[in-house]
PDB file of C-alpha atoms in Angstrom:
ATOM      1  CA  MET A   1       0.068 -18.957  20.302  1.00 83.00           C
ATOM      2  CA  SER A   2      -1.116 -16.698  17.508  1.00 93.00           C
ATOM      3  CA  ALA A   3      -2.750 -18.419  14.528  1.00 96.00           C
ATOM      4  CA  ILE A   4      -3.690 -17.752  10.907  1.00 98.00           C
ATOM      5  CA  TYR A   5      -7.297 -18.202   9.797  1.00 98.00           C
ATOM      6  CA  ALA A   6      -8.098 -18.451   6.077  1.00 98.00           C
ATOM      7  CA  LEU A   7     -11.520 -17.602   4.746  1.00 97.00           C
ATOM      8  CA  PRO A   8     -12.562 -19.884   1.872  1.00 96.00           C
ATOM      9  CA  GLY A   9     -10.518 -19.211  -1.251  1.00 96.00           C
ATOM     10  CA  ASN A  10      -7.538 -17.890   0.710  1.00 97.00           C
ATOM     11  CA  GLU A  11      -6.070 -21.193   1.837  1.00 97.00           C
ATOM     12  CA  ASP A  12      -3.027 -21.149  -0.451  1.00 97.00           C
ATOM     13  CA  PHE A  13      -1.916 -17.671   0.593  1.00 98.00           C
ATOM     14  CA  ALA A  14      -2.532 -18.515   4.266  1.00 98.00           C
ATOM     15  CA  ASP A  15      -0.479 -21.715   3.941  1.00 97.00           C
ATOM     16  CA  ARG A  16       2.396 -19.665   2.500  1.00 97.00           C
ATOM     17  CA  LEU A  17       2.168 -17.229   5.406  1.00 97.00           C
ATOM     18  CA  ALA A  18       2.223 -20.153   7.833  1.00 96.00           C
ATOM     19  CA  GLN A  19       5.273 -21.629   6.130  1.00 95.00           C
ATOM     20  CA  HIS A  20       7.211 -18.358   6.355  1.00 96.00           C
ATOM     21  CA  SER A  21       6.138 -17.508   9.904  1.00 95.00           C
ATOM     22  CA  GLY A  22       5.832 -20.844  11.674  1.00 94.00           C
ATOM     23  CA  LEU A  23       2.347 -19.905  12.905  1.00 96.00           C
ATOM     24  CA  PRO A  24      -0.345 -22.596  12.680  1.00 96.00           C
ATOM     25  CA  ARG A  25      -3.048 -22.300  10.046  1.00 96.00           C
ATOM     26  CA  ARG A  26      -6.575 -22.939  11.286  1.00 94.00           C
ATOM     27  CA  VAL A  27      -9.942 -23.409   9.630  1.00 88.00           C
ATOM     28  CA  VAL A  28     -12.776 -20.983   8.922  1.00 95.00           C
ATOM     29  CA  GLN A  29     -15.901 -22.684   7.644  1.00 97.00           C
ATOM     30  CA  VAL A  30     -18.540 -20.650   5.814  1.00 97.00           C
ATOM     31  CA  HIS A  31     -21.852 -22.338   4.984  1.00 97.00           C
ATOM     32  CA  ARG A  32     -24.375 -20.620   2.729  1.00 95.00           C
ATOM     33  CA  PHE A  33     -28.029 -21.318   3.479  1.00 96.00           C
ATOM     34  CA  PRO A  34     -30.546 -21.407   0.618  1.00 96.00           C
ATOM     35  CA  ASP A  35     -31.960 -18.050   1.714  1.00 95.00           C
ATOM     36  CA  GLY A  36     -28.555 -16.371   1.259  1.00 92.00           C
ATOM     37  CA  GLU A  37     -27.549 -16.178   4.930  1.00 94.00           C
ATOM     38  CA  SER A  38     -24.186 -17.472   6.121  1.00 96.00           C
ATOM     39  CA  ARG A  39     -23.052 -19.605   9.035  1.00 97.00           C
ATOM     40  CA  VAL A  40     -19.445 -19.015  10.087  1.00 98.00           C
ATOM     41  CA  ARG A  41     -17.487 -21.408  12.291  1.00 97.00           C
ATOM     42  CA  ILE A  42     -13.857 -21.102  13.412  1.00 97.00           C
ATOM     43  CA  GLU A  43     -11.458 -23.167  15.457  1.00 95.00           C
ATOM     44  CA  PRO A  44     -11.282 -21.414  18.846  1.00 95.00           C
ATOM     45  CA  PRO A  45      -8.123 -19.347  19.324  1.00 94.00           C
ATOM     46  CA  VAL A  46      -5.717 -19.780  22.193  1.00 93.00           C
ATOM     47  CA  PRO A  47      -6.849 -17.363  24.936  1.00 94.00           C
ATOM     48  CA  ARG A  48      -5.163 -13.927  24.748  1.00 93.00           C
ATOM     49  CA  SER A  49      -3.516 -14.761  21.419  1.00 94.00           C
ATOM     50  CA  VAL A  50      -3.608 -12.825  18.139  1.00 96.00           C
ATOM     51  CA  ALA A  51      -5.987 -14.178  15.505  1.00 97.00           C
ATOM     52  CA  VAL A  52      -4.859 -13.290  11.964  1.00 98.00           C
ATOM     53  CA  ILE A  53      -7.632 -13.588   9.389  1.00 98.00           C
ATOM     54  CA  VAL A  54      -6.612 -13.822   5.710  1.00 98.00           C
ATOM     55  CA  CYS A  55      -9.115 -12.654   3.117  1.00 98.00           C
ATOM     56  CA  THR A  56      -8.296 -10.889  -0.123  1.00 98.00           C
ATOM     57  CA  LEU A  57     -11.132  -8.523  -0.974  1.00 97.00           C
ATOM     58  CA  ASP A  58     -11.806  -8.778  -4.666  1.00 96.00           C
ATOM     59  CA  HIS A  59     -15.584  -9.179  -5.201  1.00 94.00           C
ATOM     60  CA  PRO A  60     -15.973  -7.894  -1.639  1.00 95.00           C
ATOM     61  CA  ASP A  61     -19.719  -7.755  -1.102  1.00 94.00           C
ATOM     62  CA  ALA A  62     -20.151 -11.513  -0.627  1.00 94.00           C
ATOM     63  CA  LYS A  63     -17.049 -11.714   1.589  1.00 96.00           C
ATOM     64  CA  LEU A  64     -17.640  -8.826   3.965  1.00 96.00           C
ATOM     65  CA  LEU A  65     -20.244 -10.254   6.348  1.00 96.00           C
ATOM     66  CA  PRO A  66     -18.550 -13.667   6.854  1.00 97.00           C
ATOM     67  CA  LEU A  67     -15.263 -11.798   7.387  1.00 98.00           C
ATOM     68  CA  VAL A  68     -16.722  -9.540  10.065  1.00 97.00           C
ATOM     69  CA  MET A  69     -18.458 -12.493  11.731  1.00 98.00           C
ATOM     70  CA  ALA A  70     -15.201 -14.468  11.810  1.00 98.00           C
ATOM     71  CA  ALA A  71     -13.396 -11.527  13.438  1.00 98.00           C
ATOM     72  CA  ALA A  72     -16.139 -11.024  16.051  1.00 98.00           C
ATOM     73  CA  THR A  73     -16.208 -14.744  16.846  1.00 98.00           C
ATOM     74  CA  ALA A  74     -12.433 -14.930  17.293  1.00 98.00           C
ATOM     75  CA  ARG A  75     -12.633 -12.064  19.765  1.00 97.00           C
ATOM     76  CA  GLU A  76     -15.587 -13.614  21.633  1.00 97.00           C
ATOM     77  CA  LEU A  77     -13.705 -16.925  21.940  1.00 97.00           C
ATOM     78  CA  GLY A  78     -10.646 -15.387  23.555  1.00 95.00           C
ATOM     79  CA  ALA A  79      -8.377 -13.647  21.021  1.00 96.00           C
ATOM     80  CA  SER A  80      -6.868 -10.517  22.531  1.00 95.00           C
ATOM     81  CA  ARG A  81      -6.360  -8.884  19.124  1.00 96.00           C
ATOM     82  CA  VAL A  82      -7.656  -9.661  15.649  1.00 97.00           C
ATOM     83  CA  GLY A  83      -5.715  -8.673  12.552  1.00 97.00           C
ATOM     84  CA  LEU A  84      -6.673  -8.755   8.888  1.00 98.00           C
ATOM     85  CA  ILE A  85      -4.395  -9.614   5.991  1.00 98.00           C
ATOM     86  CA  ALA A  86      -6.193  -8.431   2.852  1.00 98.00           C
ATOM     87  CA  PRO A  87      -3.611  -8.608   0.052  1.00 98.00           C
ATOM     88  CA  TYR A  88      -6.063  -6.780  -2.224  1.00 97.00           C
ATOM     89  CA  LEU A  89      -8.182  -4.048  -0.660  1.00 95.00           C
ATOM     90  CA  ALA A  90     -11.440  -3.116  -2.374  1.00 92.00           C
ATOM     91  CA  TYR A  91     -13.560   0.034  -2.350  1.00 86.00           C
ATOM     92  CA  MET A  92     -10.732   2.505  -2.829  1.00 81.00           C
ATOM     93  CA  ARG A  93     -12.208   4.073  -5.992  1.00 75.00           C
ATOM     94  CA  GLN A  94     -15.075   6.113  -4.496  1.00 68.00           C
ATOM     95  CA  ASP A  95     -13.077   8.238  -2.052  1.00 69.00           C
ATOM     96  CA  THR A  96     -15.176  11.378  -2.452  1.00 73.00           C
ATOM     97  CA  ARG A  97     -18.774  12.307  -3.321  1.00 78.00           C
ATOM     98  CA  PHE A  98     -18.709  12.955  -7.070  1.00 80.00           C
ATOM     99  CA  HIS A  99     -22.490  13.484  -7.355  1.00 82.00           C
ATOM    100  CA  THR A 100     -25.139  14.499  -4.842  1.00 81.00           C
ATOM    101  CA  GLY A 101     -26.336  11.611  -2.696  1.00 85.00           C
ATOM    102  CA  GLU A 102     -23.497   9.186  -3.463  1.00 83.00           C
ATOM    103  CA  ALA A 103     -22.002   7.106  -0.665  1.00 78.00           C
ATOM    104  CA  VAL A 104     -18.298   7.670  -0.076  1.00 79.00           C
ATOM    105  CA  SER A 105     -17.778   3.920  -0.154  1.00 77.00           C
ATOM    106  CA  ALA A 106     -14.053   3.983   0.686  1.00 82.00           C
ATOM    107  CA  ARG A 107     -14.818   5.633   4.007  1.00 87.00           C
ATOM    108  CA  VAL A 108     -17.857   3.432   4.742  1.00 88.00           C
ATOM    109  CA  PHE A 109     -15.899   0.258   3.997  1.00 90.00           C
ATOM    110  CA  GLY A 110     -12.993   1.504   6.097  1.00 89.00           C
ATOM    111  CA  GLN A 111     -15.247   2.185   9.074  1.00 91.00           C
ATOM    112  CA  LEU A 112     -16.748  -1.315   8.857  1.00 94.00           C
ATOM    113  CA  LEU A 113     -13.359  -3.037   8.847  1.00 94.00           C
ATOM    114  CA  GLY A 114     -11.972  -0.606  11.429  1.00 93.00           C
ATOM    115  CA  GLY A 115     -14.684  -1.667  13.849  1.00 94.00           C
ATOM    116  CA  ALA A 116     -13.915  -5.362  13.386  1.00 96.00           C
ATOM    117  CA  PHE A 117     -10.102  -5.470  13.371  1.00 97.00           C
ATOM    118  CA  ASN A 118      -7.211  -4.044  15.369  1.00 96.00           C
ATOM    119  CA  TRP A 119      -4.838  -3.897  12.418  1.00 96.00           C
ATOM    120  CA  LEU A 120      -4.721  -4.416   8.677  1.00 96.00           C
ATOM    121  CA  ILE A 121      -1.948  -5.432   6.258  1.00 97.00           C
ATOM    122  CA  THR A 122      -2.474  -4.916   2.536  1.00 96.00           C
ATOM    123  CA  VAL A 123      -0.481  -4.527  -0.686  1.00 97.00           C
ATOM    124  CA  ASP A 124      -0.262  -1.262  -2.639  1.00 93.00           C
ATOM    125  CA  PRO A 125      -3.798   0.059  -2.075  1.00 90.00           C
ATOM    126  CA  HIS A 126      -5.035   2.305  -4.868  1.00 78.00           C
ATOM    127  CA  LEU A 127      -5.040   5.568  -2.927  1.00 72.00           C
ATOM    128  CA  HIS A 128      -6.231   8.614  -4.855  1.00 67.00           C
ATOM    129  CA  ARG A 129      -7.094  11.642  -2.741  1.00 66.00           C
ATOM    130  CA  TYR A 130      -5.935  10.104   0.540  1.00 69.00           C
ATOM    131  CA  ARG A 131      -2.248  10.248   1.375  1.00 69.00           C
ATOM    132  CA  ARG A 132      -2.124   7.178   3.599  1.00 77.00           C
ATOM    133  CA  LEU A 133      -4.214   4.181   4.614  1.00 79.00           C
ATOM    134  CA  GLY A 134      -4.905   5.636   8.066  1.00 78.00           C
ATOM    135  CA  ASP A 135      -6.888   8.454   6.466  1.00 79.00           C
ATOM    136  CA  VAL A 136      -9.510   5.870   5.450  1.00 79.00           C
ATOM    137  CA  TYR A 137      -9.188   3.075   8.009  1.00 83.00           C
ATOM    138  CA  PRO A 138      -9.462   3.802  11.758  1.00 85.00           C
ATOM    139  CA  LEU A 139      -7.006   1.075  12.757  1.00 90.00           C
ATOM    140  CA  ASP A 140      -3.296   0.338  12.522  1.00 92.00           C
ATOM    141  CA  GLY A 141      -2.700  -0.028   8.788  1.00 92.00           C
ATOM    142  CA  TYR A 142       0.445  -1.409   7.149  1.00 95.00           C
ATOM    143  CA  VAL A 143       1.186  -1.295   3.422  1.00 94.00           C
ATOM    144  CA  VAL A 144       3.494  -3.785   1.723  1.00 96.00           C
ATOM    145  CA  HIS A 145       4.946  -2.583  -1.578  1.00 95.00           C
ATOM    146  CA  ALA A 146       5.274  -5.038  -4.446  1.00 96.00           C
ATOM    147  CA  ALA A 147       7.850  -3.170  -6.554  1.00 96.00           C
ATOM    148  CA  ALA A 148      10.868  -5.239  -5.465  1.00 97.00           C
ATOM    149  CA  ARG A 149       9.146  -8.547  -6.239  1.00 97.00           C
ATOM    150  CA  LEU A 150       7.922  -7.269  -9.606  1.00 97.00           C
ATOM    151  CA  ALA A 151      11.483  -6.194 -10.403  1.00 97.00           C
ATOM    152  CA  GLU A 152      12.812  -9.642  -9.467  1.00 97.00           C
ATOM    153  CA  TRP A 153      10.368 -11.335 -11.820  1.00 98.00           C
ATOM    154  CA  ILE A 154      11.040  -8.959 -14.728  1.00 98.00           C
ATOM    155  CA  ALA A 155      14.827  -9.296 -14.304  1.00 97.00           C
ATOM    156  CA  ARG A 156      14.502 -13.067 -14.426  1.00 97.00           C
ATOM    157  CA  GLU A 157      11.914 -13.412 -17.196  1.00 97.00           C
ATOM    158  CA  VAL A 158      12.160 -10.465 -19.619  1.00 97.00           C
ATOM    159  CA  PRO A 159      15.234  -9.739 -21.786  1.00 93.00           C
ATOM    160  CA  LYS A 160      16.089  -6.029 -22.212  1.00 95.00           C
ATOM    161  CA  PRO A 161      12.904  -4.677 -20.615  1.00 97.00           C
ATOM    162  CA  LEU A 162      11.446  -1.294 -21.519  1.00 96.00           C
ATOM    163  CA  LEU A 163       8.960  -0.378 -18.811  1.00 97.00           C
ATOM    164  CA  ILE A 164       5.804   1.406 -19.923  1.00 96.00           C
ATOM    165  CA  GLY A 165       3.289   3.069 -17.610  1.00 94.00           C
ATOM    166  CA  PRO A 166      -0.191   3.200 -19.198  1.00 91.00           C
ATOM    167  CA  ASP A 167      -1.105   6.465 -17.443  1.00 88.00           C
ATOM    168  CA  GLY A 168       0.190   9.058 -15.026  1.00 85.00           C
ATOM    169  CA  GLU A 169      -1.014   7.168 -11.937  1.00 83.00           C
ATOM    170  CA  SER A 170       1.179   4.197 -12.859  1.00 87.00           C
ATOM    171  CA  ALA A 171       4.347   6.324 -12.899  1.00 88.00           C
ATOM    172  CA  GLN A 172       5.097   5.654  -9.220  1.00 85.00           C
ATOM    173  CA  TRP A 173       5.249   1.872  -9.760  1.00 85.00           C
ATOM    174  CA  VAL A 174       6.970   2.060 -13.134  1.00 94.00           C
ATOM    175  CA  GLY A 175       9.620   4.492 -11.915  1.00 94.00           C
ATOM    176  CA  ALA A 176      10.371   2.445  -8.796  1.00 94.00           C
ATOM    177  CA  VAL A 177      10.729  -0.839 -10.687  1.00 96.00           C
ATOM    178  CA  ALA A 178      12.790   0.759 -13.480  1.00 96.00           C
ATOM    179  CA  ARG A 179      15.258   2.174 -10.968  1.00 96.00           C
ATOM    180  CA  MET A 180      15.671  -1.236  -9.351  1.00 97.00           C
ATOM    181  CA  LEU A 181      16.419  -2.768 -12.748  1.00 97.00           C
ATOM    182  CA  ASP A 182      18.366   0.190 -14.146  1.00 96.00           C
ATOM    183  CA  ALA A 183      16.030  -0.124 -17.142  1.00 96.00           C
ATOM    184  CA  PRO A 184      14.541   2.550 -19.431  1.00 96.00           C
ATOM    185  CA  TRP A 185      10.959   3.606 -18.852  1.00 95.00           C
ATOM    186  CA  ALA A 186       8.250   5.863 -20.238  1.00 94.00           C
ATOM    187  CA  VAL A 187       4.700   6.821 -19.285  1.00 93.00           C
ATOM    188  CA  ALA A 188       1.776   7.168 -21.695  1.00 90.00           C
ATOM    189  CA  ALA A 189      -0.806   9.958 -21.617  1.00 86.00           C
ATOM    190  CA  LYS A 190      -4.398   8.796 -21.133  1.00 76.00           C
ATOM    191  CA  GLN A 191      -7.690  10.422 -22.019  1.00 71.00           C
ATOM    192  CA  ARG A 192     -10.792   8.730 -20.651  1.00 66.00           C
ATOM    193  CA  HIS A 193     -14.088   9.403 -22.405  1.00 50.00           C
ATOM    194  CA  GLY A 194     -16.084   6.797 -20.495  1.00 53.00           C
ATOM    195  CA  ASP A 195     -15.705   3.505 -18.609  1.00 52.00           C
ATOM    196  CA  ARG A 196     -14.858   1.671 -21.846  1.00 58.00           C
ATOM    197  CA  ASP A 197     -13.515   4.479 -24.057  1.00 63.00           C
ATOM    198  CA  VAL A 198      -9.831   5.134 -23.350  1.00 69.00           C
ATOM    199  CA  ARG A 199      -7.352   6.896 -25.646  1.00 79.00           C
ATOM    200  CA  ILE A 200      -3.617   6.364 -25.113  1.00 82.00           C
ATOM    201  CA  THR A 201      -0.760   8.459 -26.495  1.00 87.00           C
ATOM    202  CA  LEU A 202       2.767   7.055 -26.234  1.00 88.00           C
ATOM    203  CA  PRO A 203       5.965   9.125 -26.234  1.00 87.00           C
ATOM    204  CA  ALA A 204       8.675   8.462 -28.818  1.00 87.00           C
ATOM    205  CA  LEU A 205      10.247   5.036 -28.221  1.00 90.00           C
ATOM    206  CA  ASP A 206      12.546   4.750 -31.249  1.00 87.00           C
ATOM    207  CA  ARG A 207      15.715   4.820 -29.170  1.00 90.00           C
ATOM    208  CA  TRP A 208      14.708   1.570 -27.456  1.00 91.00           C
ATOM    209  CA  GLN A 209      14.103  -0.622 -30.486  1.00 87.00           C
ATOM    210  CA  GLY A 210      15.056  -4.195 -29.628  1.00 88.00           C
ATOM    211  CA  HIS A 211      13.777  -3.901 -26.070  1.00 94.00           C
ATOM    212  CA  THR A 212      10.787  -5.878 -24.789  1.00 96.00           C
ATOM    213  CA  PRO A 213       7.952  -3.591 -23.631  1.00 96.00           C
ATOM    214  CA  VAL A 214       6.659  -4.326 -20.137  1.00 97.00           C
ATOM    215  CA  VAL A 215       3.349  -2.585 -19.456  1.00 97.00           C
ATOM    216  CA  LEU A 216       3.219  -2.138 -15.691  1.00 96.00           C
ATOM    217  CA  ASP A 217       0.287  -1.026 -13.534  1.00 94.00           C
ATOM    218  CA  ASP A 218      -1.101  -1.631 -10.081  1.00 92.00           C
ATOM    219  CA  ILE A 219      -4.466  -3.133 -11.115  1.00 93.00           C
ATOM    220  CA  ILE A 220      -5.904  -4.926 -14.128  1.00 95.00           C
ATOM    221  CA  ALA A 221      -9.664  -4.645 -13.625  1.00 92.00           C
ATOM    222  CA  SER A 222     -11.600  -4.088 -16.850  1.00 90.00           C
ATOM    223  CA  GLY A 223      -8.210  -3.816 -18.554  1.00 90.00           C
ATOM    224  CA  HIS A 224      -9.239  -1.089 -20.998  1.00 89.00           C
ATOM    225  CA  THR A 225      -6.290   1.197 -20.230  1.00 89.00           C
ATOM    226  CA  MET A 226      -3.756  -1.609 -20.569  1.00 93.00           C
ATOM    227  CA  ILE A 227      -5.456  -2.959 -23.710  1.00 93.00           C
ATOM    228  CA  ALA A 228      -5.227   0.451 -25.383  1.00 91.00           C
ATOM    229  CA  THR A 229      -1.556   0.682 -24.400  1.00 94.00           C
ATOM    230  CA  VAL A 230      -0.812  -2.761 -25.826  1.00 95.00           C
ATOM    231  CA  GLN A 231      -2.511  -1.809 -29.097  1.00 92.00           C
ATOM    232  CA  CYS A 232      -0.399   1.350 -29.364  1.00 90.00           C
ATOM    233  CA  LEU A 233       2.791  -0.605 -28.732  1.00 92.00           C
ATOM    234  CA  ARG A 234       1.932  -3.178 -31.389  1.00 89.00           C
ATOM    235  CA  GLU A 235       1.446  -0.334 -33.880  1.00 88.00           C
ATOM    236  CA  ARG A 236       5.069   0.664 -33.177  1.00 86.00           C
ATOM    237  CA  SER A 237       6.282  -2.766 -34.392  1.00 80.00           C
ATOM    238  CA  LEU A 238       7.753  -3.590 -30.994  1.00 86.00           C
ATOM    239  CA  PRO A 239       7.837  -7.181 -29.653  1.00 90.00           C
ATOM    240  CA  PRO A 240       4.615  -8.449 -28.018  1.00 94.00           C
ATOM    241  CA  PRO A 241       4.354  -6.584 -24.696  1.00 96.00           C
ATOM    242  CA  VAL A 242       4.516  -8.342 -21.352  1.00 97.00           C
ATOM    243  CA  CYS A 243       1.737  -7.054 -19.075  1.00 97.00           C
ATOM    244  CA  VAL A 244       2.545  -7.020 -15.351  1.00 97.00           C
ATOM    245  CA  ALA A 245       0.304  -5.830 -12.518  1.00 96.00           C
ATOM    246  CA  VAL A 246       0.205  -6.047  -8.754  1.00 96.00           C
ATOM    247  CA  HIS A 247      -3.491  -6.992  -8.598  1.00 97.00           C
ATOM    248  CA  GLY A 248      -5.286  -9.037 -11.264  1.00 96.00           C
ATOM    249  CA  ILE A 249      -9.073  -8.742 -11.075  1.00 95.00           C
ATOM    250  CA  PHE A 250      -9.676  -9.492 -14.788  1.00 95.00           C
ATOM    251  CA  ALA A 251     -13.293  -8.354 -14.954  1.00 92.00           C
ATOM    252  CA  ASP A 252     -15.453  -8.703 -18.077  1.00 86.00           C
ATOM    253  CA  GLY A 253     -13.081 -10.867 -20.115  1.00 91.00           C
ATOM    254  CA  ALA A 254     -10.106  -8.544 -19.586  1.00 95.00           C
ATOM    255  CA  LEU A 255      -7.532 -11.336 -19.838  1.00 96.00           C
ATOM    256  CA  GLN A 256      -8.848 -12.611 -23.163  1.00 96.00           C
ATOM    257  CA  ALA A 257      -9.043  -9.050 -24.496  1.00 95.00           C
ATOM    258  CA  LEU A 258      -5.422  -8.379 -23.536  1.00 96.00           C
ATOM    259  CA  HIS A 259      -4.220 -11.416 -25.435  1.00 96.00           C
ATOM    260  CA  ALA A 260      -6.423 -10.508 -28.408  1.00 96.00           C
ATOM    261  CA  ALA A 261      -4.879  -7.010 -28.424  1.00 94.00           C
ATOM    262  CA  GLY A 262      -1.409  -8.536 -28.760  1.00 94.00           C
ATOM    263  CA  ALA A 263      -0.073  -9.045 -25.240  1.00 96.00           C
ATOM    264  CA  GLY A 264       2.603 -11.742 -25.107  1.00 94.00           C
ATOM    265  CA  ARG A 265       2.299 -12.620 -21.419  1.00 97.00           C
ATOM    266  CA  VAL A 266       0.072 -11.398 -18.606  1.00 98.00           C
ATOM    267  CA  VAL A 267       1.433 -11.818 -15.079  1.00 98.00           C
ATOM    268  CA  THR A 268       0.355 -10.541 -11.659  1.00 98.00           C
ATOM    269  CA  SER A 269       1.285 -11.020  -8.041  1.00 98.00           C
ATOM    270  CA  ASN A 270      -0.679 -13.486  -5.936  1.00 98.00           C
ATOM    271  CA  THR A 271      -2.743 -10.909  -4.045  1.00 98.00           C
ATOM    272  CA  ILE A 272      -5.670 -12.425  -5.977  1.00 98.00           C
ATOM    273  CA  ALA A 273      -5.517 -16.101  -6.906  1.00 96.00           C
ATOM    274  CA  SER A 274      -5.462 -16.910 -10.624  1.00 96.00           C
ATOM    275  CA  PRO A 275      -3.273 -18.802 -13.111  1.00 96.00           C
ATOM    276  CA  GLN A 276      -1.566 -15.461 -13.886  1.00 97.00           C
ATOM    277  CA  ALA A 277      -0.559 -14.941 -10.224  1.00 98.00           C
ATOM    278  CA  GLN A 278       3.107 -15.912 -10.570  1.00 97.00           C
ATOM    279  CA  ILE A 279       4.781 -13.324  -8.302  1.00 98.00           C
ATOM    280  CA  ASP A 280       4.627 -14.403  -4.659  1.00 98.00           C
ATOM    281  CA  LEU A 281       4.340 -11.673  -2.013  1.00 98.00           C
ATOM    282  CA  SER A 282       3.581 -13.914   0.960  1.00 98.00           C
ATOM    283  CA  GLU A 283       7.042 -13.675   2.541  1.00 97.00           C
ATOM    284  CA  ASP A 284       6.861  -9.872   2.573  1.00 97.00           C
ATOM    285  CA  LEU A 285       3.441  -9.912   4.263  1.00 97.00           C
ATOM    286  CA  ALA A 286       4.620 -12.584   6.704  1.00 97.00           C
ATOM    287  CA  GLN A 287       7.387 -10.263   7.892  1.00 95.00           C
ATOM    288  CA  VAL A 288       4.914  -7.541   8.811  1.00 96.00           C
ATOM    289  CA  MET A 289       2.498 -10.070  10.309  1.00 96.00           C
ATOM    290  CA  LEU A 290       5.211 -11.505  12.554  1.00 95.00           C
ATOM    291  CA  ALA A 291       6.017  -8.050  13.862  1.00 92.00           C
ATOM    292  CA  ARG A 292       2.337  -7.539  14.768  1.00 90.00           C
ATOM    293  CA  CYS A 293       2.222 -10.942  16.484  1.00 88.00           C
ATOM    294  CA  GLY A 294       5.430 -10.483  18.465  1.00 75.00           C
ATOM    295  CA  GLY A 295       7.574 -12.681  16.235  1.00 59.00           C
ATOM    296  CA  ARG A 296      10.980 -11.964  14.730  1.00 54.00           C
ATOM    297  CA  LEU A 297      11.198  -9.979  11.525  1.00 42.00           C
ATOM    298  CA  ARG A 298      12.784 -12.024   8.768  1.00 45.00           C
ATOM    299  CA  THR A 299      15.226 -10.678   6.183  1.00 44.00           C
ATOM    300  CA  VAL A 300      14.323 -10.781   2.508  1.00 42.00           C
ATOM    301  CA  ALA A 301      17.137 -10.627  -0.057  1.00 43.00           C
ATOM    302  CA  PRO A 302      17.081  -7.501  -2.237  1.00 41.00           C
ATOM    303  CA  PRO A 303      15.964  -7.903  -5.853  1.00 40.00           C
ATOM    304  CA  HIS A 304      18.508  -8.757  -8.515  1.00 39.00           C
ATOM    305  CA  ARG A 305      19.804  -5.612 -10.216  1.00 37.00           C
ATOM    306  CA  ARG A 306      20.404  -5.599 -13.925  1.00 38.00           C
ATOM    307  CA  THR A 307      22.810  -3.341 -15.754  1.00 35.00           C
ATOM    308  CA  ARG A 308      21.121  -1.606 -18.653  1.00 35.00           C
ATOM    309  CA  PRO A 309      22.360  -2.973 -21.956  1.00 33.00           C
TER     310      PRO A 309
END
């Protein structure tokens, strides 16, 4: 029988996958020695089964070697195939060589994981110059999209939403969610003058007075783009914006800065564990996982549709 293996910190998501799929959840132990080396130990897989390793890849450097060792050990102990569920996939930013001598880290990271795993399931990777995951990862890659689950949450929690994209890259998520909700939406123009210097220009929003702004993006990392957007919205005398993202990294005090800027609520999916991770995507990933493990694909109800007021 196939089984799910959770690296430390991924137990909750793995338990949810096990609940949806009926597959057993097994243990991966990682011990850190004082000199910084790691010892990895797994429960042996059933011979010729599929071992599914769950590890979200925020702060990836410390996770990579134990992850690769767990995959290699599962294969050595009898697994016929080893899959990776990485709800958040790191190292997508540096997808080209911007300056002489730089590593193209997206490609390097992809080659490392491609050598360790047969397949990969992730959620909305931040692709820039690549059109699909297979252009970076030499394995079978499957992308789960979070838009429907984000729309469900917004329909349930936000009255009269006005969806706002903080920059042009966010338009694909904002447009998709707005269509599901039949809600109005707009996209801001962004000028970046440095890692921490972001200027946001909003279009006219007067026609949607009385709506609740929902600032929607795929990632909150440093949060500077979303913070600038929230500040602009507060200057328009709109209600406190609700900030929603697929992935919540919250580096460098980003969450506190968002609230200080005037955000009413900050919510993400559970691709990365945090108190803000209130939108569960585990059932959607379990469907794809079951297909890779020879199980039956389960049906997920479509998101609730709201008629625009």
